[in-house]
Short mmCIF file of C-alpha atoms and ligand atoms in Angstrom, two decimals:
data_model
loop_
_atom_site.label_atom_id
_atom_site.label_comp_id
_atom_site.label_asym_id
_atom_site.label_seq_id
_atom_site.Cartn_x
_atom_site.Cartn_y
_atom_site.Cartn_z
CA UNK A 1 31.52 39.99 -3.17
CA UNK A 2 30.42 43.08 -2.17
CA UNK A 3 26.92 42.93 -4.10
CA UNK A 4 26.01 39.96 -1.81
CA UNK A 5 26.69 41.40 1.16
CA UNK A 6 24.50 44.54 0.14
CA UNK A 7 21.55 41.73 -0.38
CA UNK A 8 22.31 39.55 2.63
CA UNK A 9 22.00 42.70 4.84
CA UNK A 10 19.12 44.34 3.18
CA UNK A 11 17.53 40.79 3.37
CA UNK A 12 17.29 40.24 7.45
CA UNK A 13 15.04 43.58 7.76
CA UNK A 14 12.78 41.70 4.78
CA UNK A 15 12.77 38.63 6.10
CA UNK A 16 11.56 39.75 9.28
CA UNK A 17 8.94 41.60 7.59
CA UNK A 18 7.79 38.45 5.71
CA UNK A 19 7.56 36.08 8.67
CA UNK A 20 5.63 39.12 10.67
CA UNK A 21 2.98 38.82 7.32
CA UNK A 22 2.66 35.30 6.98
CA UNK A 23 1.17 35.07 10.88
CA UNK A 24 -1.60 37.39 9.37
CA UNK A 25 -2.93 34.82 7.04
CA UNK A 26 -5.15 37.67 5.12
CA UNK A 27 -2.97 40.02 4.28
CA UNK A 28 -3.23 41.97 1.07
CA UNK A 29 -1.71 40.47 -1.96
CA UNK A 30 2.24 42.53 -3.37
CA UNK A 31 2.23 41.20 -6.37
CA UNK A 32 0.01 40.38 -9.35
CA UNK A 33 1.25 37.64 -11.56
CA UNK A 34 -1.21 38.11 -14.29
CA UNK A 35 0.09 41.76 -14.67
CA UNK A 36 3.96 40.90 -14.70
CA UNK A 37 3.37 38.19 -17.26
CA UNK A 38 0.93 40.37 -19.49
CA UNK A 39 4.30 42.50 -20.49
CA UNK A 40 5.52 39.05 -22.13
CA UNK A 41 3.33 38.34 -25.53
CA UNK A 42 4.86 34.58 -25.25
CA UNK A 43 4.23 34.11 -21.85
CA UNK A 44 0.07 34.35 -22.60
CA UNK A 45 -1.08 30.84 -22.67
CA UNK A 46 1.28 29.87 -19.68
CA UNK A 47 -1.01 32.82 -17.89
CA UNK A 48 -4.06 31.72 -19.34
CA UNK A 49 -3.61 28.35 -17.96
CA UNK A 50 -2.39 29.93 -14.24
CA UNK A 51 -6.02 31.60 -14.19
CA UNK A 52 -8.09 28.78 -15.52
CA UNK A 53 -6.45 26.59 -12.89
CA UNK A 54 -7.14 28.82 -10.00
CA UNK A 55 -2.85 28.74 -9.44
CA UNK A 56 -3.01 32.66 -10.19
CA UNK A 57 -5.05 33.51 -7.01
CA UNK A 58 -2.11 31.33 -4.85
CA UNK A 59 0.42 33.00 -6.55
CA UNK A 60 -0.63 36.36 -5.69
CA UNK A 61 -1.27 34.93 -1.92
CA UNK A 62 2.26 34.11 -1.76
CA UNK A 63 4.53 36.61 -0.24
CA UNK A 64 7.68 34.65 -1.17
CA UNK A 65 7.34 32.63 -4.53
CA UNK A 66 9.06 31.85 -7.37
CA UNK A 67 7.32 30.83 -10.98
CA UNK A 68 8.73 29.26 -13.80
CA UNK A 69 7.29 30.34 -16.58
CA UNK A 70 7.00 28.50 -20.02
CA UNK A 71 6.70 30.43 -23.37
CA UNK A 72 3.64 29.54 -25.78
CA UNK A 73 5.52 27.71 -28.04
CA UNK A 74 6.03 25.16 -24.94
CA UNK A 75 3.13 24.91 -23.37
CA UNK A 76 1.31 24.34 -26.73
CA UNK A 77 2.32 20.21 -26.68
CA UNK A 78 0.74 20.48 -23.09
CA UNK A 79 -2.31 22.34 -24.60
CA UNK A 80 -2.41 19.15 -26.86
CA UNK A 81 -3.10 16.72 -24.29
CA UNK A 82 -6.04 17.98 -22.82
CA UNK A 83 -5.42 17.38 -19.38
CA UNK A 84 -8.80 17.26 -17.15
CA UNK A 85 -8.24 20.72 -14.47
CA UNK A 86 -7.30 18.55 -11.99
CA UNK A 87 -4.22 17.15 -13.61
CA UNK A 88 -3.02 20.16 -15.44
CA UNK A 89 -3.30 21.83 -12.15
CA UNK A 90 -1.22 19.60 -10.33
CA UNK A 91 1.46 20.38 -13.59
CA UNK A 92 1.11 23.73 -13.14
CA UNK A 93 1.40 23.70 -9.64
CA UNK A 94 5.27 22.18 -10.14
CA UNK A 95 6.15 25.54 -11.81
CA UNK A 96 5.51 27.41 -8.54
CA UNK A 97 8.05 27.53 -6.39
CA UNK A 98 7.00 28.61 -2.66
CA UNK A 99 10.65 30.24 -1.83
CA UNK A 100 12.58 32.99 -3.81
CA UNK A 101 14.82 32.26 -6.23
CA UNK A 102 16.27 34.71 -9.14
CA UNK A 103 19.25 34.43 -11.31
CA UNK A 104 21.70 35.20 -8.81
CA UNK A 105 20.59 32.62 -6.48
CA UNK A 106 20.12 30.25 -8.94
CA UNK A 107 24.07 30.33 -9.77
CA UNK A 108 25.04 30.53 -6.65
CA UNK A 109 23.70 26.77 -4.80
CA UNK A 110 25.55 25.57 -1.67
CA UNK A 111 26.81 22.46 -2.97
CA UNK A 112 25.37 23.11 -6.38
CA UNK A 113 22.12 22.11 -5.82
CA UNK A 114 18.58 22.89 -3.67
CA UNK A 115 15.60 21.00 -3.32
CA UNK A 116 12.35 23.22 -3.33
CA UNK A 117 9.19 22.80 -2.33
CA UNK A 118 6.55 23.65 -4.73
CA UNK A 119 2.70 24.31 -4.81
CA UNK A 120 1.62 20.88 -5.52
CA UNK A 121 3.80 19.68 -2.45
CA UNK A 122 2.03 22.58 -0.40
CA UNK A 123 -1.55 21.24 -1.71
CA UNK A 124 -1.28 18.33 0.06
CA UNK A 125 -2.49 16.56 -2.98
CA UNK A 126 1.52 15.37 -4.28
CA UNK A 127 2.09 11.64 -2.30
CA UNK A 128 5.10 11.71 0.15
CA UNK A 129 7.49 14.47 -1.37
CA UNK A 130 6.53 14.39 -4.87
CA UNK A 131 5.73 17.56 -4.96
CA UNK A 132 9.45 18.77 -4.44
CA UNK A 133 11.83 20.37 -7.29
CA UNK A 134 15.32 19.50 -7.26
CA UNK A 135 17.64 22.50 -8.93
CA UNK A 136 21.02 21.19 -9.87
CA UNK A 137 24.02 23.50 -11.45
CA UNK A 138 25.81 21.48 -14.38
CA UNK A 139 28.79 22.03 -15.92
CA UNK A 140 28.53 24.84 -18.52
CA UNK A 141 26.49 27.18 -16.44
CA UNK A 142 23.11 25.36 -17.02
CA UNK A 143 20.48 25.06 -14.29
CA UNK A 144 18.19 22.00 -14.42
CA UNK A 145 14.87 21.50 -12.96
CA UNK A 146 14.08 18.28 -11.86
CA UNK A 147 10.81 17.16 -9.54
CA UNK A 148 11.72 14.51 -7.06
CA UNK A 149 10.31 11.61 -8.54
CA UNK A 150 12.14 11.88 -11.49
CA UNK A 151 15.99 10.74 -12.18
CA UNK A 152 18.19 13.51 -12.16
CA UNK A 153 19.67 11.64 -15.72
CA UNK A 154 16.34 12.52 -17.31
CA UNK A 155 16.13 16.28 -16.85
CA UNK A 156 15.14 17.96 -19.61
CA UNK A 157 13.91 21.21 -18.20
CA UNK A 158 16.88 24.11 -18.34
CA UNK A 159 16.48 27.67 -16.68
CA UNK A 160 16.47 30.13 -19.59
CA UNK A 161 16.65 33.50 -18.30
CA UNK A 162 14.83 36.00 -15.38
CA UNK A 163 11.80 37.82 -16.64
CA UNK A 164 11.01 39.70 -13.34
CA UNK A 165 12.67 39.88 -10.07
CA UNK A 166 11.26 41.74 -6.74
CA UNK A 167 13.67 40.66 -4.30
CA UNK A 168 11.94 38.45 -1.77
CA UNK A 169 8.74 39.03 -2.87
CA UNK A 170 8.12 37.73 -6.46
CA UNK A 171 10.46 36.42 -9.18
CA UNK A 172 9.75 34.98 -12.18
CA UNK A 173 12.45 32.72 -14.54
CA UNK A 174 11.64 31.35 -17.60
CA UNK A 175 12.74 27.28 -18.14
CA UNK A 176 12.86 25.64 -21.66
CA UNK A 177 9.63 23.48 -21.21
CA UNK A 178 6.72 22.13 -18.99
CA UNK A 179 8.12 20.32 -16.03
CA UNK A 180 5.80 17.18 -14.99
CA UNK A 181 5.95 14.10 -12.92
CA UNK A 182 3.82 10.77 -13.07
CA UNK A 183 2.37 12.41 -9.45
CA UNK A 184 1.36 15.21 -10.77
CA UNK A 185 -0.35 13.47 -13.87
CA UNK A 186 -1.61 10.64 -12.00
CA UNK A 187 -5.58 10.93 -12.23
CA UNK A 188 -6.85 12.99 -8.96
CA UNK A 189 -8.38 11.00 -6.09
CA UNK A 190 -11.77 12.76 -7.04
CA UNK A 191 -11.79 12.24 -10.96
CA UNK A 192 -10.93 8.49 -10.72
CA UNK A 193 -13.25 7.31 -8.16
CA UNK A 194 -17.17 6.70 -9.24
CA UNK A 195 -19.10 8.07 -6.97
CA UNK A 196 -22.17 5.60 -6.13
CA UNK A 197 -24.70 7.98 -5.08
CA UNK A 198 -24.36 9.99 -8.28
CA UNK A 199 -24.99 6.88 -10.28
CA UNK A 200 -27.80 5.63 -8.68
CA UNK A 201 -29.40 9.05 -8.60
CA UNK A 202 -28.68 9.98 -12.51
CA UNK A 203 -30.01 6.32 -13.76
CA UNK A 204 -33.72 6.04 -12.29
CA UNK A 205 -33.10 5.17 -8.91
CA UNK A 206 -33.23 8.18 -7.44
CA UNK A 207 -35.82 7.86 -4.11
CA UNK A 208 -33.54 5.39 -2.59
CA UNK A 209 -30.19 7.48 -3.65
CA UNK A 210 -32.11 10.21 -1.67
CA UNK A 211 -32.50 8.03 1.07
CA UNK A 212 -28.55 7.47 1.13
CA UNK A 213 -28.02 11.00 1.00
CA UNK A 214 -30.52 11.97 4.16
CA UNK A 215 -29.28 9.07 5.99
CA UNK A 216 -26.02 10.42 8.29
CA UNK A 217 -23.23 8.68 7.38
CA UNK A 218 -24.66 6.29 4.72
CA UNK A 219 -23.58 8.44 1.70
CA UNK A 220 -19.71 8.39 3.78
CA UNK A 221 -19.80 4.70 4.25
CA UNK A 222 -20.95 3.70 0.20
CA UNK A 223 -18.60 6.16 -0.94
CA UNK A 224 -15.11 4.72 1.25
CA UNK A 225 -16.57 1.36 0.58
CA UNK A 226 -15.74 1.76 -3.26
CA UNK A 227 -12.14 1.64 -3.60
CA UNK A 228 -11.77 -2.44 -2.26
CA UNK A 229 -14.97 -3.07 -4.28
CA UNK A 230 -18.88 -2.51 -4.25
CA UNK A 231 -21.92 -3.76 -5.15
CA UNK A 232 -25.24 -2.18 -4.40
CA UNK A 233 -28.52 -3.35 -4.76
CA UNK A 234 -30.77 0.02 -5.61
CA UNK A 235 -34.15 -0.73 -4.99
CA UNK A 236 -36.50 0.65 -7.76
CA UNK A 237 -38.59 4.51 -7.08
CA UNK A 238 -42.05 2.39 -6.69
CA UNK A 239 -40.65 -0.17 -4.17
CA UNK A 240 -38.79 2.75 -2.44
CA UNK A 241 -42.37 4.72 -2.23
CA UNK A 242 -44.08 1.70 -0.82
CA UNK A 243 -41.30 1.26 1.61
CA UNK A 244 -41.20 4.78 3.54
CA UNK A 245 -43.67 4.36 6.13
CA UNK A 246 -41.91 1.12 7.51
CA UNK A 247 -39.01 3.21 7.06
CA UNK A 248 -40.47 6.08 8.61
CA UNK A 249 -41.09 4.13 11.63
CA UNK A 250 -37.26 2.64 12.14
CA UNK A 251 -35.28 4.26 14.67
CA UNK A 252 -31.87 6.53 13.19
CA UNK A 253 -30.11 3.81 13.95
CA UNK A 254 -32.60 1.05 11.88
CA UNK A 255 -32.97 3.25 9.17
CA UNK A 256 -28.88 3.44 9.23
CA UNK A 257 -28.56 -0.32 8.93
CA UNK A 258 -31.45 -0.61 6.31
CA UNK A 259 -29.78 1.64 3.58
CA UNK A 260 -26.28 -0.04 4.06
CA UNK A 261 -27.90 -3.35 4.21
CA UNK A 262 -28.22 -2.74 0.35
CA UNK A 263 -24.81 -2.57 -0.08
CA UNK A 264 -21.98 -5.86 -0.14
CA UNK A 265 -18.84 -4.62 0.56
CA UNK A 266 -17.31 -6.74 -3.22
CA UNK A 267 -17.94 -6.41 -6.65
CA UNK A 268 -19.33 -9.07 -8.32
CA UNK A 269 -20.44 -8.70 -12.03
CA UNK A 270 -23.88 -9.96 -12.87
CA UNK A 271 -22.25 -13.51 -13.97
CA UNK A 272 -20.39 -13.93 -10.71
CA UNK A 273 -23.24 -12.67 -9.00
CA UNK A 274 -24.94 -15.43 -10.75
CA UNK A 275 -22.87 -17.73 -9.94
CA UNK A 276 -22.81 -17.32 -6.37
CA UNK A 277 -25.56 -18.93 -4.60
CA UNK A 278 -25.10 -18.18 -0.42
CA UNK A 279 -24.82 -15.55 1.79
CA UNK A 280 -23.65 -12.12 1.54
CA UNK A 281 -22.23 -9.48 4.11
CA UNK A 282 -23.54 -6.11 4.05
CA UNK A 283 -22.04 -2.54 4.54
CA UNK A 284 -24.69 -2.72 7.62
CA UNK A 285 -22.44 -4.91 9.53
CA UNK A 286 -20.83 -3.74 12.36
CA UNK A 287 -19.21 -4.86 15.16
CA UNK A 288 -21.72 -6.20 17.10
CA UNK A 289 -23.98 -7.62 14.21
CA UNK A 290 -23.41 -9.39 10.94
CA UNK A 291 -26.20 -7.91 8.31
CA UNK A 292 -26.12 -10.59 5.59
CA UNK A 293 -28.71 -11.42 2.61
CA UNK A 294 -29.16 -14.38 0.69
CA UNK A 295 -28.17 -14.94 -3.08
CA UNK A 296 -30.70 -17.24 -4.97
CA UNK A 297 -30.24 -18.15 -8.32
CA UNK A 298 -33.38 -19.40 -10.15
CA UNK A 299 -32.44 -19.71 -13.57
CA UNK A 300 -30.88 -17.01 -15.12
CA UNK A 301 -32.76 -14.86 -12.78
CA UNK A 302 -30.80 -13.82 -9.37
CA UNK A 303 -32.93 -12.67 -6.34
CA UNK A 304 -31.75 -11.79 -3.03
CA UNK A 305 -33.99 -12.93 0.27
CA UNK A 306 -34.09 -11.31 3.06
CA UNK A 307 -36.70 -10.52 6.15
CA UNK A 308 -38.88 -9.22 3.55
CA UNK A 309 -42.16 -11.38 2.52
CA UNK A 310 -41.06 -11.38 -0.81
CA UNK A 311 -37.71 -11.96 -2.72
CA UNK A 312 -36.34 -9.16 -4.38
CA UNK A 313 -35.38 -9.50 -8.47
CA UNK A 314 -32.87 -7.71 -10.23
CA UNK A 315 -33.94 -6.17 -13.05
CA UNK A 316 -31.22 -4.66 -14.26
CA UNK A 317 -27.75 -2.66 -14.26
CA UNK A 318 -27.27 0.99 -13.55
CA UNK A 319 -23.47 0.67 -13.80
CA UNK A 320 -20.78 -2.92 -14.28
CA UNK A 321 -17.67 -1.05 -13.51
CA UNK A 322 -14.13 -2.53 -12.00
CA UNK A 323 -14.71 -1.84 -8.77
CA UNK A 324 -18.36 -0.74 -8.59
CA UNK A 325 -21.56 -2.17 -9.72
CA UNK A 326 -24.85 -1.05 -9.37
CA UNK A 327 -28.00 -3.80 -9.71
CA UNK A 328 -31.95 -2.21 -9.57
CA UNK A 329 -34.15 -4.60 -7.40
CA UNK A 330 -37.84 -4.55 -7.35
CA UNK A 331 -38.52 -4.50 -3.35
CA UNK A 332 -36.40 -3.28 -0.61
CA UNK A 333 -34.55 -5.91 1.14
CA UNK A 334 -35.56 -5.86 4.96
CA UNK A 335 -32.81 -7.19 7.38
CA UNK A 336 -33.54 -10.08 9.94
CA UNK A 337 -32.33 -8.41 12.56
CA UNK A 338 -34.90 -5.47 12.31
CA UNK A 339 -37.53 -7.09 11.11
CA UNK A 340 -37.59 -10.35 12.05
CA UNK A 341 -36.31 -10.29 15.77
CA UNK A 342 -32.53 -10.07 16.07
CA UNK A 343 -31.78 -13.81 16.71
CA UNK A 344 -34.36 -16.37 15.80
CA UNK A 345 -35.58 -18.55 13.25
CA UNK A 346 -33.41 -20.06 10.24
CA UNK A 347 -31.72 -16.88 9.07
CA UNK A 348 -29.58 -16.35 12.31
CA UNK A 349 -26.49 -15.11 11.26
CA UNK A 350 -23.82 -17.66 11.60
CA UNK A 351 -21.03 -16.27 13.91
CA UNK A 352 -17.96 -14.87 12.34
CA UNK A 353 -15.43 -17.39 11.28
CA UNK A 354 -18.03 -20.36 11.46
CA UNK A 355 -19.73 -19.38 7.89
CA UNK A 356 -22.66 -21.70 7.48
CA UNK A 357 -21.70 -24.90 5.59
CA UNK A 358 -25.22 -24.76 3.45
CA UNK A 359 -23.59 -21.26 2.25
CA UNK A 360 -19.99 -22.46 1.29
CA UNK A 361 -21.36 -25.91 0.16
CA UNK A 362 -22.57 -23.79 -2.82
CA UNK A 363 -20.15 -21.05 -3.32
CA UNK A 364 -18.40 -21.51 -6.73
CA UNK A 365 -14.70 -21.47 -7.34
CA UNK A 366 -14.16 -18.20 -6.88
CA UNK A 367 -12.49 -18.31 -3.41
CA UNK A 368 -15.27 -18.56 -1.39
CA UNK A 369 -15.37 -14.62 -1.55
CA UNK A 370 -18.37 -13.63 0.98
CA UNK A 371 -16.48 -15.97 3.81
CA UNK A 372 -13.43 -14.05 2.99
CA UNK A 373 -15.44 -11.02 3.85
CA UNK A 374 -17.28 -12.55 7.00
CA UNK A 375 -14.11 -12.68 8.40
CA UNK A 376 -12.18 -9.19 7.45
CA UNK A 377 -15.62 -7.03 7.74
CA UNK A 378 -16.93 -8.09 11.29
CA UNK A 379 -14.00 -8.53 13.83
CA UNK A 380 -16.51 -8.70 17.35
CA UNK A 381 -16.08 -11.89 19.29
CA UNK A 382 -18.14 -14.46 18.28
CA UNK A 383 -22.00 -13.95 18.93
CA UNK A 384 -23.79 -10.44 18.51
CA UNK A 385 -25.34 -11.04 22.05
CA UNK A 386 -23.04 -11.01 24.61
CA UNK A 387 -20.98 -7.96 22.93
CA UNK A 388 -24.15 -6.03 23.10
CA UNK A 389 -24.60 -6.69 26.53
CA UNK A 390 -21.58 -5.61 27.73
CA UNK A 391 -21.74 -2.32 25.41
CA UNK A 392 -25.46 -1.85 27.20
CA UNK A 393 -24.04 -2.59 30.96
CA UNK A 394 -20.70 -0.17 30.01
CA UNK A 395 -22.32 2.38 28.47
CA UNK A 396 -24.44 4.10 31.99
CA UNK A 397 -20.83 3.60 33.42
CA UNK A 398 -19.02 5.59 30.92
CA UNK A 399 -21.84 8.32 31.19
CA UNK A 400 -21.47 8.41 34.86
CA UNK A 401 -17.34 9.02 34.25
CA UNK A 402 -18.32 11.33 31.82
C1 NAG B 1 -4.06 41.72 -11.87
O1 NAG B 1 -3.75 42.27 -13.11
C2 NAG B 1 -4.72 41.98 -14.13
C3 NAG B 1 -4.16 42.50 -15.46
O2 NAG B 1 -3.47 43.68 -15.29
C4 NAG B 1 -6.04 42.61 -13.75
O3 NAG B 1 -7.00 42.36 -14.74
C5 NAG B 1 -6.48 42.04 -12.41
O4 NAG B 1 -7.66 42.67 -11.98
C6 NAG B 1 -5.41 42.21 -11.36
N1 NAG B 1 -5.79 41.48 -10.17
C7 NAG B 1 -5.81 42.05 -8.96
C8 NAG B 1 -6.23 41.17 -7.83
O5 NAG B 1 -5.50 43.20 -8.76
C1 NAG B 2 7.88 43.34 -1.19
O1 NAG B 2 6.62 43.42 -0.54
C2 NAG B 2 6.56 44.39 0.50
C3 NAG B 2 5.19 44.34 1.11
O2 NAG B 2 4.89 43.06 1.57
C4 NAG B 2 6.86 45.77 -0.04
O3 NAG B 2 6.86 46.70 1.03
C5 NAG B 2 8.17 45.74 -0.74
O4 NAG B 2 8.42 46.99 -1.34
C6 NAG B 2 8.24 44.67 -1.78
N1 NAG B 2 9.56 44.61 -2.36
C7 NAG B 2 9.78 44.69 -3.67
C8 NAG B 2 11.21 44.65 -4.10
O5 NAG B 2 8.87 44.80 -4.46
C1 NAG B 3 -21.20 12.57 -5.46
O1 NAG B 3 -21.15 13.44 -6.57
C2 NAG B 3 -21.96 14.61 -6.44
C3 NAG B 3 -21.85 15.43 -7.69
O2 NAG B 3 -21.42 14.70 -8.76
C4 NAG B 3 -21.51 15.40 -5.24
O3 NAG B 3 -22.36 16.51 -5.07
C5 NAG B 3 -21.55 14.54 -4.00
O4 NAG B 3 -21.03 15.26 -2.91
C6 NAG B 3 -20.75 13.28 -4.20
N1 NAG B 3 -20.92 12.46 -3.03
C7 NAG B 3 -19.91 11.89 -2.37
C8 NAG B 3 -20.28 11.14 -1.14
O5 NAG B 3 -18.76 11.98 -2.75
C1 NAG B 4 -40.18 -14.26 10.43
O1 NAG B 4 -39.46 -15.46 10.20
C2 NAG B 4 -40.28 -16.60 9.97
C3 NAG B 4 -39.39 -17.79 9.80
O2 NAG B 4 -38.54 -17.90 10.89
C4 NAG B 4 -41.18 -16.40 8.79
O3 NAG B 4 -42.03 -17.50 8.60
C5 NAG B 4 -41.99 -15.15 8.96
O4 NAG B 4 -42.71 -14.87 7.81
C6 NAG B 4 -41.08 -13.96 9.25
N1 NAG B 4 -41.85 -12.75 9.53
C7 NAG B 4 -41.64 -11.60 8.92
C8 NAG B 4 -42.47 -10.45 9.35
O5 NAG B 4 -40.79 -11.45 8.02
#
């Protein structure tokens, strides 16, 4: 065919344009989406949405990109849902194609069929290759659009016709109706996940939610901790005000294991907390030391004892979620090992593995949860001692290799 040979030729000299561009990431943009769609009335909500997203701006970065557009009368049972931005993004984002494909192309697949990637796959936000479009030829002429974790038996998006075409550069097709995924609708990482700090600091606990957020890597650790399960103990504002010249006085590293000593990497309600008389791991445990705090019931009252003269009382919940809770304590709990030297007296932490037997003796049924923990959150050889020894004798020796 002659006409393809006139675009294969006329195509190297482009080509080799486009890869010399896309080394300088800022080049100027060559195309404007939201002006090529504004000369289609029944394209409008379908650029609406590709502003409100932020997808226009990529677009326009693109020098080699291919949208699918979707005509109001579409994208109006998309409208209906209400995505959150996150989610209709991601949708959106499966209508962008980041190669160049026009009618001719399209008709034209070796083997009758390409698989594409797409903005979402580019995001990095689509798991494994999600984010790809599969184009398939069918009998009749049609041309389906089909995103890869979707059965090709299932497609029910069809290529209509081209609305604009600037060879290599820009084209845009019109397809019969929204093309979506469960990936792309899946709720985002960021949308799903409650985010600890937030809750603490919007429901009257804000002093020690401040102190999460000053301390380096505290805020990180609550945060990750989330997703296999959480509980934090918040200490009240007054306690917290009491608290900060003791706190003041802590070493970075002290004041470190002090805010995550108020956290127990599990969620327990407020009945399984009452129901679970022992002791608990902390976020504060690390390698070297297990951080625990003890669980008292008295009644229908549970309070937590720790190096601190007192026992702390909760006094009520800031949040009972599935995987988080959040429980407001009148003191702030005060870890053995900074307060009450690092290995004496009754509350020495029992090595991992070799929970104390007072502790399980009056765990419930529930599995005998905190041991579970003991054993998956603190994986040092037995003894806090002897590890930190060795890490004190290594650590001039590294320096000097350094
Ligand atoms: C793109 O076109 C729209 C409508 O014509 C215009 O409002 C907008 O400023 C243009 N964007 C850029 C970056 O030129
Ligand atoms: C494609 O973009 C380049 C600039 O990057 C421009 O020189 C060229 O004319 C454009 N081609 C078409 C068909 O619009
Ligand atoms: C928690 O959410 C707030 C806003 O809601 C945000 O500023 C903060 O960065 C989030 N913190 C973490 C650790 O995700
Ligand atoms: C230290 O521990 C002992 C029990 O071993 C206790 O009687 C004492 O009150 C504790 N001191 C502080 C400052 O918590």
């Amino acid at each position: 065919m002659p006409l393809a040979g006139v675009v294969d030729a006329r195509s190297v000299p482009l080509l080799l344009l486009l890869v010399t561009l896309s080394t300088f990431p800022a080049c100027r943009a060559t195309h404007n989406i939201t002006a090529i769609l504004a000369e289609h009335r029944d394209l409008a909500e379908f650029s609406r949405q590709l502003t409100a997203t932020g997808l226009a701006d990529n677009i326009d970065g693109r020098n080699t990109v291919t949208v699918l557009a979707v005509d109001d009368a579409h994208m109006a049972p998309l409208k209906a849902r209400g995505l959150p931005r996150e989610r209709l993004r991601h949708v959106l984002s499966l209508h962008v194609l980041v190669d160049y494909y026009d009618d001719a192309k399209l008709h034209r697949l070796p083997g009758g069929s390409a698989v594409v990637s797409t903005l979402f796959q580019a995001s990095g936000d689509a798991p494994g290759s999600e984010g790809m479009v599969k184009i398939a030829d069918r009998r009749g002429g049609r041309v389906a659009f089909v995103p890869q974790d979707v059965d090709d038996a299932q497609a029910t998006v069809f290529y209509i016709k081209s609305v604009h075409e600037a060879p290599y550069n820009i084209s845009v097709l019109q397809v019969s109706a929204v093309i979506s995924s469960p990936a792309a609708e899946a709720p985002s990482a960021t949308e799903s996940r409650p985010n600890a700090t937030d809750v603490m600091s919007k429901r009257g606990c804000g002093r020690f939610a401040s102190l999460v957020a000053a301390t380096a890597d505290a805020a990180a650790t609550y945060e990750k901790s989330i997703a296999g399960g959480l509980t934090v103990f918040c200490p009240a504002d007054k306690a917290v005000q009491a608290f900060t010249p003791a706190f003041k006085d802590l070493s970075p590293d002290g004041r470190l294991a002090l805010v995550l000593y108020h956290g127990v990497p599990r969620h327990y309600s407020l009945s399984a907390l009452k129901a679970n008389n022992g002791d608990m791991n902390t976020l504060a445990t690390d390698g070297a030391k297990w951080y625990s705090l003890t669980v008292r019931d008295v009644g229908d009252t549970v309070t937590l004892l720790s190096a601190a003269p007192k026992p702390a009382t909760v006094t009520g919940t800031l949040t009972d979620g599935e995987t988080l809770s959040v429980y407001v304590i009148d003191a702030v709990l005060q870890p053995r090992e900074l307060f009450n030297g690092s290995h004496a007296g009754p509350y020495t932490a029992p090595s991992p593995g070799n929970a104390s037997p007072d502790a399980d003796a009056k765990q419930d049924g529930d599995g005998g949860g905190s041991r579970g923990q003991k054993n998956g959150a603190s994986g040092a050889a037995p003894g806090g001692l002897p590890f930190a020894l060795v890490f004190l004798l290594a650590a001039p020796i590294v320096m000097v290799i350094v």
